[in-house]
Short mmCIF file of C-alpha atoms and ligand atoms in Angstrom, two decimals:
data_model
loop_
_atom_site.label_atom_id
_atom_site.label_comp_id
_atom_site.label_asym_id
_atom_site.label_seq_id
_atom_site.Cartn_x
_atom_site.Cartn_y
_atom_site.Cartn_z
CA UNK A 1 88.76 98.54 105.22
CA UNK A 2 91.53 96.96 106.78
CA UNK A 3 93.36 98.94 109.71
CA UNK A 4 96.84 100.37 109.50
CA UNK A 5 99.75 100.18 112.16
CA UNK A 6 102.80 101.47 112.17
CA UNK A 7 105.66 99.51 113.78
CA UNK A 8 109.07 101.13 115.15
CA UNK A 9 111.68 97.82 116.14
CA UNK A 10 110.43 95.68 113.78
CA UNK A 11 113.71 93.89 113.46
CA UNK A 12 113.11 93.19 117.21
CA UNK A 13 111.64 90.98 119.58
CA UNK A 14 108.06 92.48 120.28
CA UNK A 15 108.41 93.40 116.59
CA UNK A 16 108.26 90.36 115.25
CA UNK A 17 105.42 89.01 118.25
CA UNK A 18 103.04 92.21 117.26
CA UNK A 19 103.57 91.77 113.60
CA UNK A 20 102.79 88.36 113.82
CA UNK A 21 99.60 89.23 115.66
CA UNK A 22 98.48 92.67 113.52
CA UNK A 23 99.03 90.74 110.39
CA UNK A 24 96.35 87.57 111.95
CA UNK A 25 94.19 90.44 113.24
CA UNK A 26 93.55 91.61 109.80
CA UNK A 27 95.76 94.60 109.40
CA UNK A 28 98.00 96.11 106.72
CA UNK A 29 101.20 95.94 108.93
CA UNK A 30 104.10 98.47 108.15
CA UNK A 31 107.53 98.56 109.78
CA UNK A 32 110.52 100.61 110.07
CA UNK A 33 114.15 99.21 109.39
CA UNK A 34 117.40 101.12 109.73
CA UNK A 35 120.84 101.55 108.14
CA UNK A 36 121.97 100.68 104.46
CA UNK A 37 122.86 96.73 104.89
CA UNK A 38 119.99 96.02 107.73
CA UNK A 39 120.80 92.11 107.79
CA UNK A 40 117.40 91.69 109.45
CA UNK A 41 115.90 93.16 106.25
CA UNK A 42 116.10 89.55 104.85
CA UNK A 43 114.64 87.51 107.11
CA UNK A 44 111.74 89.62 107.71
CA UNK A 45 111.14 89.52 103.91
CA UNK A 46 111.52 85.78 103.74
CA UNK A 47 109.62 85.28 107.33
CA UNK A 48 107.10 88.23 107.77
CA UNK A 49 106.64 88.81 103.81
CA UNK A 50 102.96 90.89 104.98
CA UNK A 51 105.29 93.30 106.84
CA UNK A 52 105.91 96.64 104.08
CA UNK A 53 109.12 98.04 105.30
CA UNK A 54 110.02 101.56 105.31
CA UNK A 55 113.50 103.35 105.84
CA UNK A 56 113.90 105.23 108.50
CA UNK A 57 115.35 105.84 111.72
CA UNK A 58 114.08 107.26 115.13
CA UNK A 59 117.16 110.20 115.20
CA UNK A 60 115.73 111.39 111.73
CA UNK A 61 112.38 113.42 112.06
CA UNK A 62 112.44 114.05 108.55
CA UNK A 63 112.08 110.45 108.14
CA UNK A 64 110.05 109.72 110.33
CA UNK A 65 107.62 112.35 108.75
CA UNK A 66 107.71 110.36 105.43
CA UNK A 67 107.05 106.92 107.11
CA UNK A 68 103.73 108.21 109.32
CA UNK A 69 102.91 109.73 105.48
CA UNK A 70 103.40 106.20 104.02
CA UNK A 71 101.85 104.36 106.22
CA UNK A 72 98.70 106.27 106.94
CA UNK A 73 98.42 104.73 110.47
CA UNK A 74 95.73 104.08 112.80
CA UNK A 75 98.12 103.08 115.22
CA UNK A 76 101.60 103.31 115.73
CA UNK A 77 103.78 101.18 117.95
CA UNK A 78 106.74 102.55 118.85
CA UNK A 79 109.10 99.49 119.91
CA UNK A 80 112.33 100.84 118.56
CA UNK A 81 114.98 101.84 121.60
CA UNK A 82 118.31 101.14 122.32
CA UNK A 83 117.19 98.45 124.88
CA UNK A 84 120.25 96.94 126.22
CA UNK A 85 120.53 98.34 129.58
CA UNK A 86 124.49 97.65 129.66
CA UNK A 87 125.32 98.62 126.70
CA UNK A 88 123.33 101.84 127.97
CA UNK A 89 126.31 102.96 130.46
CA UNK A 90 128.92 102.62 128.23
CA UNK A 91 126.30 104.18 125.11
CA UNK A 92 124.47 107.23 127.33
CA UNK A 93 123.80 109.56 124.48
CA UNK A 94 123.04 107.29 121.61
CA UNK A 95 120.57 106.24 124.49
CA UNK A 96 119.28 109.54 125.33
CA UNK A 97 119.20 110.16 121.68
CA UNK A 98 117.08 107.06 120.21
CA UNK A 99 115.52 105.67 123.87
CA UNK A 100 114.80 109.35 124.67
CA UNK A 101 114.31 111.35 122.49
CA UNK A 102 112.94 109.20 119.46
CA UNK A 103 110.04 109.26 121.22
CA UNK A 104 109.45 112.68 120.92
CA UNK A 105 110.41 112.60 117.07
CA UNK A 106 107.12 109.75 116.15
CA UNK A 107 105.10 112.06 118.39
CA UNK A 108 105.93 114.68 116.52
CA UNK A 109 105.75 112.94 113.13
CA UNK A 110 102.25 112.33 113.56
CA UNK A 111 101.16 115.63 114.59
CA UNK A 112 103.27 117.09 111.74
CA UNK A 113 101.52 115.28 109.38
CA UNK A 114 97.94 115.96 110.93
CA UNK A 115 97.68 112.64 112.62
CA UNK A 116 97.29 113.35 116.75
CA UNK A 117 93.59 113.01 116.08
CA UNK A 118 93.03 109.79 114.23
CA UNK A 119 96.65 107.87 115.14
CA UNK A 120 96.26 105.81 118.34
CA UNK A 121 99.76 105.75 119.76
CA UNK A 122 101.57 103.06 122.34
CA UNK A 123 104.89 103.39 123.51
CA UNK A 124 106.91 100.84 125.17
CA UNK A 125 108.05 101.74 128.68
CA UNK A 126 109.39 99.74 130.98
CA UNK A 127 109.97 98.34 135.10
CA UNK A 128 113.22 99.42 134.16
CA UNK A 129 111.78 102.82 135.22
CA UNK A 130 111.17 101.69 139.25
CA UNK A 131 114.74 100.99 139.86
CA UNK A 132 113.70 98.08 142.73
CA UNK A 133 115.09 99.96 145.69
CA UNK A 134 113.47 99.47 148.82
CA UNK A 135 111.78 102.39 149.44
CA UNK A 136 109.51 102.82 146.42
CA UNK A 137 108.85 98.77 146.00
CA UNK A 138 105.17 97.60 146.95
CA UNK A 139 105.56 93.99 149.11
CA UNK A 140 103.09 93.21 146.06
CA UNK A 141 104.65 94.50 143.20
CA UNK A 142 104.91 97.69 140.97
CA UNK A 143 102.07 99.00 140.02
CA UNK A 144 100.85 102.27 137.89
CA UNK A 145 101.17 104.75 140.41
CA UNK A 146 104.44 103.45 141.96
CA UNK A 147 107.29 106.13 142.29
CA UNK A 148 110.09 106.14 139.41
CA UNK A 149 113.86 105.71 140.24
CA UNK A 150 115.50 105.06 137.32
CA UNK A 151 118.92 103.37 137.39
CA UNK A 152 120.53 103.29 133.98
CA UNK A 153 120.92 105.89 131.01
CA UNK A 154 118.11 103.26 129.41
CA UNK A 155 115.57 103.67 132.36
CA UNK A 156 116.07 107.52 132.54
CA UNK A 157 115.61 108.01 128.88
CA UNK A 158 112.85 105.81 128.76
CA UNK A 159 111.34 108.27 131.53
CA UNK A 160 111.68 110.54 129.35
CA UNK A 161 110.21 108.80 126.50
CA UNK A 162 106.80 107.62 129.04
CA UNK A 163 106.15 111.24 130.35
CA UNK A 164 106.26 112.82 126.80
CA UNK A 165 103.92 110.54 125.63
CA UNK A 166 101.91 111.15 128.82
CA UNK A 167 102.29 115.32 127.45
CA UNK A 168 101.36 114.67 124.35
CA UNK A 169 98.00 112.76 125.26
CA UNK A 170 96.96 115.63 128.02
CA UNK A 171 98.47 118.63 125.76
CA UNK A 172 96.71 117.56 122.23
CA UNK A 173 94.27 115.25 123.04
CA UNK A 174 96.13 112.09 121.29
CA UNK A 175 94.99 108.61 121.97
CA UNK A 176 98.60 107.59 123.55
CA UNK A 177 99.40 104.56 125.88
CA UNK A 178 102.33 103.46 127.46
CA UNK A 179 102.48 99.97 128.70
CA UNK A 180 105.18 99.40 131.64
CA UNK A 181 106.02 95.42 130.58
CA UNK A 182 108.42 93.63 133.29
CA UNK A 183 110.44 91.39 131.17
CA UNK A 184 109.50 89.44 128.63
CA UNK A 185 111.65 86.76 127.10
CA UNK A 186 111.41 83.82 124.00
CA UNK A 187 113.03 82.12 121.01
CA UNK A 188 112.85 85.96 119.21
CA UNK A 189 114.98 87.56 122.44
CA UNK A 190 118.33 89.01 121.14
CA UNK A 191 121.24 87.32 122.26
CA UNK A 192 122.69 89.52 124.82
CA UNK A 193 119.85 89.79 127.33
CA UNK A 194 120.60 87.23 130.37
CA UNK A 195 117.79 84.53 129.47
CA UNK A 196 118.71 83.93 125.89
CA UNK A 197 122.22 83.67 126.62
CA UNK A 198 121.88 81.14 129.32
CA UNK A 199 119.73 79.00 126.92
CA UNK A 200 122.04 79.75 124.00
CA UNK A 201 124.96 78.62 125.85
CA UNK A 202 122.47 75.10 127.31
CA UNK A 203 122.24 74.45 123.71
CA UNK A 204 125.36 74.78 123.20
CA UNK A 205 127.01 72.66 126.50
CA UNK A 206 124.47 69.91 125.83
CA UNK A 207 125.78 69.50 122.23
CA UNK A 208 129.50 69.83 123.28
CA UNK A 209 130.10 73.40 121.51
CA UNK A 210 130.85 75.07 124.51
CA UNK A 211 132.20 73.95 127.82
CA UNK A 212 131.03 76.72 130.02
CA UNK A 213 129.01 80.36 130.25
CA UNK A 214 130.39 83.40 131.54
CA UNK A 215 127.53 85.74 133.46
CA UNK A 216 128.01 89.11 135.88
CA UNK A 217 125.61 89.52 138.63
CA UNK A 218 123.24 86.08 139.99
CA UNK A 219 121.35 87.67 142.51
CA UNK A 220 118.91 89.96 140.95
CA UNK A 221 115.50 88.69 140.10
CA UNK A 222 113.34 89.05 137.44
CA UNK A 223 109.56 89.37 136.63
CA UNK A 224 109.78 87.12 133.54
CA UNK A 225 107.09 86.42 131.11
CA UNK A 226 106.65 85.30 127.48
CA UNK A 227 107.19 88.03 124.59
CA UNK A 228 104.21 86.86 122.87
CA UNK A 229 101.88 87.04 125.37
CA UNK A 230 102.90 91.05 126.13
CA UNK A 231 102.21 92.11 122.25
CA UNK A 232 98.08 91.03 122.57
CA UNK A 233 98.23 93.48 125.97
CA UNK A 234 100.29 96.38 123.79
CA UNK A 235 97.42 95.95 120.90
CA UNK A 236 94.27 95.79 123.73
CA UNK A 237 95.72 99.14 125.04
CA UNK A 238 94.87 100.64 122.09
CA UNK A 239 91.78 99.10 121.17
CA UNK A 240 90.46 100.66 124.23
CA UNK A 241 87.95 104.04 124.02
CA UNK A 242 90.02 106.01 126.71
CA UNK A 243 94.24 105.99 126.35
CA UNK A 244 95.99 105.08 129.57
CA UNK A 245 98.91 103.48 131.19
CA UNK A 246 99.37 99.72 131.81
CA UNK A 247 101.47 97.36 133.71
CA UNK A 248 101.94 93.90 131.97
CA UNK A 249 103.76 91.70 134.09
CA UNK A 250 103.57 87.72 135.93
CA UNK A 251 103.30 88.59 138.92
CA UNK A 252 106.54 86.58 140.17
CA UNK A 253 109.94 87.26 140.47
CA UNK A 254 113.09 84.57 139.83
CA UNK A 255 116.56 84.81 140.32
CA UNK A 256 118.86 84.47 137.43
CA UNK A 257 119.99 81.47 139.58
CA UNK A 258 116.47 79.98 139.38
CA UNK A 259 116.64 80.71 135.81
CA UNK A 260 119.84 78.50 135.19
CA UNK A 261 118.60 75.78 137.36
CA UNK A 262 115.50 75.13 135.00
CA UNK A 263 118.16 75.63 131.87
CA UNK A 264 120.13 73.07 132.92
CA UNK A 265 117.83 70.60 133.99
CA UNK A 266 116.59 70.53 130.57
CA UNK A 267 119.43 68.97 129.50
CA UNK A 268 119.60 66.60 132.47
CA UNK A 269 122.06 68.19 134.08
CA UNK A 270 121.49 68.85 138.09
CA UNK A 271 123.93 71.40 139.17
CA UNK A 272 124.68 74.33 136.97
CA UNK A 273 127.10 75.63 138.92
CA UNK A 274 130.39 73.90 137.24
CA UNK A 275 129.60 75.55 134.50
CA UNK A 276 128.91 79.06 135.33
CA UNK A 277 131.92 81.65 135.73
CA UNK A 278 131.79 85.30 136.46
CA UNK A 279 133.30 87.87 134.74
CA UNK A 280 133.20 91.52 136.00
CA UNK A 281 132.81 92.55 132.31
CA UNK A 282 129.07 92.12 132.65
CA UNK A 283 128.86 93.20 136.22
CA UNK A 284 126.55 97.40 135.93
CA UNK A 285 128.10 100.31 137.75
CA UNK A 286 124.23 100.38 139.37
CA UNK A 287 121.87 97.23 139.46
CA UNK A 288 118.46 97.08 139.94
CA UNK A 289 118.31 94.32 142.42
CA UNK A 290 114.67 93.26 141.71
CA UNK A 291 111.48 93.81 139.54
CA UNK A 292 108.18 92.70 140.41
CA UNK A 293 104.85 94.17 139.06
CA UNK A 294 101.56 93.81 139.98
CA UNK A 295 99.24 93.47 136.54
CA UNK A 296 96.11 93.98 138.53
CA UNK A 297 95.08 96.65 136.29
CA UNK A 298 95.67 95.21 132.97
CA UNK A 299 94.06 92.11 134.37
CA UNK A 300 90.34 93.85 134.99
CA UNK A 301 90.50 96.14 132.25
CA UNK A 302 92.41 94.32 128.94
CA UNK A 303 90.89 91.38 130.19
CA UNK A 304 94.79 90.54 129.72
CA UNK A 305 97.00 87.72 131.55
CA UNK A 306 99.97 85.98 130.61
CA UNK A 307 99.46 82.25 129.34
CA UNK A 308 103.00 81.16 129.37
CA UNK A 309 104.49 80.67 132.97
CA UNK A 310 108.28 80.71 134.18
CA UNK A 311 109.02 77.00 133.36
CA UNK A 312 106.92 76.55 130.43
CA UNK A 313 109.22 79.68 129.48
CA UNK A 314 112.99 78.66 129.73
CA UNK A 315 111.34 75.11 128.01
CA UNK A 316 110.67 76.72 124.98
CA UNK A 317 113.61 78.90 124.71
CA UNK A 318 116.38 76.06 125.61
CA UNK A 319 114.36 74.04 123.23
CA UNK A 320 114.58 76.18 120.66
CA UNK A 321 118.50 77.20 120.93
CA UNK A 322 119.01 73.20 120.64
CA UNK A 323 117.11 73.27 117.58
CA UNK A 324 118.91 76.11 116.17
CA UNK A 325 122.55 74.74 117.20
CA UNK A 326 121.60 71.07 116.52
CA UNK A 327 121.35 72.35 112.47
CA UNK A 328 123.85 74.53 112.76
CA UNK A 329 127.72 73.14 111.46
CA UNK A 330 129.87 72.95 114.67
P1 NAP B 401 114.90 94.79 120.79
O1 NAP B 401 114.73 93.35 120.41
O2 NAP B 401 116.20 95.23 121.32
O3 NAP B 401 114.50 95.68 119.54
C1 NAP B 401 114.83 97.04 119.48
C2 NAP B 401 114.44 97.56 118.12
O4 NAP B 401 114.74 98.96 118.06
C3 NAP B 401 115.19 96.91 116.94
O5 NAP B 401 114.26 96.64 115.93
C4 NAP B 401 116.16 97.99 116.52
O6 NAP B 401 116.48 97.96 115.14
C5 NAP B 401 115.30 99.23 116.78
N1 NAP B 401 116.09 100.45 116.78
C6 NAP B 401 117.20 100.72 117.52
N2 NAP B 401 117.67 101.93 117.20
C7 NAP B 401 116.85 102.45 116.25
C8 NAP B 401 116.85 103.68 115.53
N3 NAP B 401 117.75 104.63 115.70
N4 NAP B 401 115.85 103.87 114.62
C9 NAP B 401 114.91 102.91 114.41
N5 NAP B 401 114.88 101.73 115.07
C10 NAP B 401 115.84 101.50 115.98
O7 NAP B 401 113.79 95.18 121.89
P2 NAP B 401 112.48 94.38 122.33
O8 NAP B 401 112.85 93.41 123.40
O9 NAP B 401 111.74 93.94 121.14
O10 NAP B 401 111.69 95.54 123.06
C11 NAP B 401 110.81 96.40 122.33
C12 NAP B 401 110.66 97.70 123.10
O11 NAP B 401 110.11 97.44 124.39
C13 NAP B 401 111.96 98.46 123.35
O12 NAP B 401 111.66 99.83 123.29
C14 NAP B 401 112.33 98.06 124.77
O13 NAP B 401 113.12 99.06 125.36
C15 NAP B 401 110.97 97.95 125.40
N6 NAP B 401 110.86 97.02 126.51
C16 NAP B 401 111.29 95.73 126.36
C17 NAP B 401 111.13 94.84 127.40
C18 NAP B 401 111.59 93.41 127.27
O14 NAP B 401 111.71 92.73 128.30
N7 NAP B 401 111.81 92.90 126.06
C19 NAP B 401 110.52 95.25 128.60
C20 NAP B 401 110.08 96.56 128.69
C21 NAP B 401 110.23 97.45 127.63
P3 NAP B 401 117.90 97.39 114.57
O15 NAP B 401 117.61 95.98 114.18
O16 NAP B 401 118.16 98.27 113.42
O17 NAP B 401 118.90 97.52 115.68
N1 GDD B 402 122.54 90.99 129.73
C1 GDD B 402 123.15 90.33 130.73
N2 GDD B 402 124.28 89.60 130.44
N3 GDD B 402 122.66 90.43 131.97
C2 GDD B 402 123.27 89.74 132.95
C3 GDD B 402 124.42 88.95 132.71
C4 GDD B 402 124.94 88.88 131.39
O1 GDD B 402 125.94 88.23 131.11
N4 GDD B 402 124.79 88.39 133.90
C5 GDD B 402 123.94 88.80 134.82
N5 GDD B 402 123.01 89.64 134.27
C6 GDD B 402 121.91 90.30 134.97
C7 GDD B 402 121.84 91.82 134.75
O2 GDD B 402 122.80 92.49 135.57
C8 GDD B 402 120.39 92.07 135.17
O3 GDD B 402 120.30 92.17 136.57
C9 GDD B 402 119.66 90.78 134.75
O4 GDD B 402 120.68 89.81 134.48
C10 GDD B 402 118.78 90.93 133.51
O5 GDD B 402 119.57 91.53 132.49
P1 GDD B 402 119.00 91.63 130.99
O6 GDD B 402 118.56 90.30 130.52
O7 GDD B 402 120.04 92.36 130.20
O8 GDD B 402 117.67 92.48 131.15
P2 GDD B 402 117.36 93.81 131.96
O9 GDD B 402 116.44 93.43 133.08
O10 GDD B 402 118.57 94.57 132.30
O11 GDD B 402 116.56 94.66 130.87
C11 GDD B 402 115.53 94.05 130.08
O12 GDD B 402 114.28 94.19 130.72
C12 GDD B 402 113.83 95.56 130.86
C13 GDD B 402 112.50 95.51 131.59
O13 GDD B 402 112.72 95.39 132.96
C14 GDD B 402 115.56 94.71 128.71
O14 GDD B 402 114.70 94.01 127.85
C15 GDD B 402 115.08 96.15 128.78
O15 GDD B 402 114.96 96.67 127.46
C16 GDD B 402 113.72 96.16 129.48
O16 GDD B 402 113.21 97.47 129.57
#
């Protein structure tokens, strides 16, 4: 019989990576989708037609409760979060609430409805958890046991969210994961997040739509790796006989500088700079200056490591925003 997973965020990124994969893998792949008018709601039905959607949200237990019921999972992925860490500051408690404390609400879902014992459970944490200050950053990169220091309402909630799933797997037994993934970028990475911007706005320049980008902070650096790469380590968590926790990361760190400088020269153009402007709006009350993470672990025991590297990366995204602009009107 074909296995069942549950997907919170399926209107997002990962979501769309792990369905992808789940659905080639064999399995009867259900989703959850928010709100009344959920735009997303159409594309997934004309792009991911294998995906069953349910209503619900990750405030609304009682919903929550019906979708485990629906779905009958065998695992669960909960991707859903409010995952913009700017909008975070200005958004702390919708944060808190969904980042937070959704977590808690799936957990409870399944062991509502009997399932702590056969559901396998993975929850998305994140680097955004280390805070890259000095003192608690290995010279070779974050790894499981690293300290936490948290500097946004998203990286403190999602604390939150990674040690209650950590409760729930020594308090009842439940086969629950959390996999701390560094970033991970690609044509499916919403709009606001720095990468798909800067290759939104390439596409853009290089077909004349747009005559410059307007960025906060260049100086923090990134562990960037491919989206689809991270969703095959998030399903090999949980295909593993013991639950655990799991960094998935490159390895290497970039500047956002280093970042634009491969943008650009995709469209032949050498110095980015002339086109870059800074705008305080974008600047974060507290930065985390830099992520790197050490995937050691994941490496020896998922048998996991990325495929995609940094420039085959921004390739395929600028590549894709020109295709996207070059059929859209002007
Ligand atoms: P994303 O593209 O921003 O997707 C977030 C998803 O959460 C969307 O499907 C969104 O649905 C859903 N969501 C938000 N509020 C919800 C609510 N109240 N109820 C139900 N669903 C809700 O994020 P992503 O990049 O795919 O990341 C997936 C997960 O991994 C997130 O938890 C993120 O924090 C975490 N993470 C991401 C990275 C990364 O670099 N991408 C790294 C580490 C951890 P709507 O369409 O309705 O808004
Ligand atoms: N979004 C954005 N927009 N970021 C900018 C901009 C801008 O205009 N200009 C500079 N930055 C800087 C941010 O200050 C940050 O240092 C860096 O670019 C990356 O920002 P994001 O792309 O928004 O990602 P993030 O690192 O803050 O968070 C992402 O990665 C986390 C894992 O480390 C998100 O995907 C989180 O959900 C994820 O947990």
């Amino acid at each position: 019989m074909a296995k069942r997973a549950l997907i919170t965020g399926i209107t997002g990124q990962d979501g769309y990576h792990l369905a992808e994969l789940l659905n080639e893998k064999g399995y009867e792949v259900y989703g959850i989708i928010r709100g009344q008018e959920n735009p997303k709601r159409l594309v997934i039905e004309q792009e991911q037609p294998y995906v069953k959607l349910i209503e619900a949200d990750l405030t609304d237990m009682t919903s929550l409760v019906r979708a485990v019921k629906t779905a009958q999972p065998d695992e669960v992925y909960n991707l859903g979060a409010i995952s913009n860490v700017g909008f975070s500051f200005n958004n702390p408690q919708v944060t808190a609430d969904i980042t937070g404390k959704g977590v808690l609400n799936v957990l409870e879902a399944i062991r509502i409805t009997g399932g702590e014992k056969t559901a396998r459970f993975y929850q998305a944490s994140t680097s955004e958890m280390f805070g890259g200050l000095d003192y608690n950053r290995p010279g070779d990169g974050y790894d499981e046991n690293s300290l936490f220091h948290p500097r946004s309402p998203y990286g403190v909630a999602k604390l939150y969210g990674h040690w209650i799933t950590k409760n729930y797997r020594e308090s009842y037994g439940m086969h629950a994961s959390c996999g701390i993934l560094f970033n991970h970028e690609g044509p499916h990475r919403g709009i606001s997040f720095v990468t798909r911007k800067i290759t939104d706005a390439v596409a853009r320049i290089h077909l004349g739509k747009q005559d410059h980008i307007e960025l906060g902070n260049l100086d923090p650096k990134r562990d960037w790796g491919y989206a689809g790469d991270y969703v095959e380590g998030m399903w090999r968590m949980l295909q593993q006989d013991k639950p655990g926790d799991y960094i998935l990361a490159t390895g290497e760190t970039h500047t956002i500088g280093e970042f634009l400088t491969l943008a650009f020269k995709e469209i032949g153009i050498d110095d980015w700079k002339p086109y870059v402007k800074q705008n305080p709006l974008y600047m974060r009350p507290a930065e985390v200056d830099i992520l790197l993470g050490n995937p050691a672990k994941a490496e020896k025991v998922l048998g996991w490591k990325r495929q995609v590297d940094f420039e085959g990366l921004v390739k395929m995204m600028v590549k894709n925003d020109i295709d996207i602009q070059s059929k859209l009107a002007n």
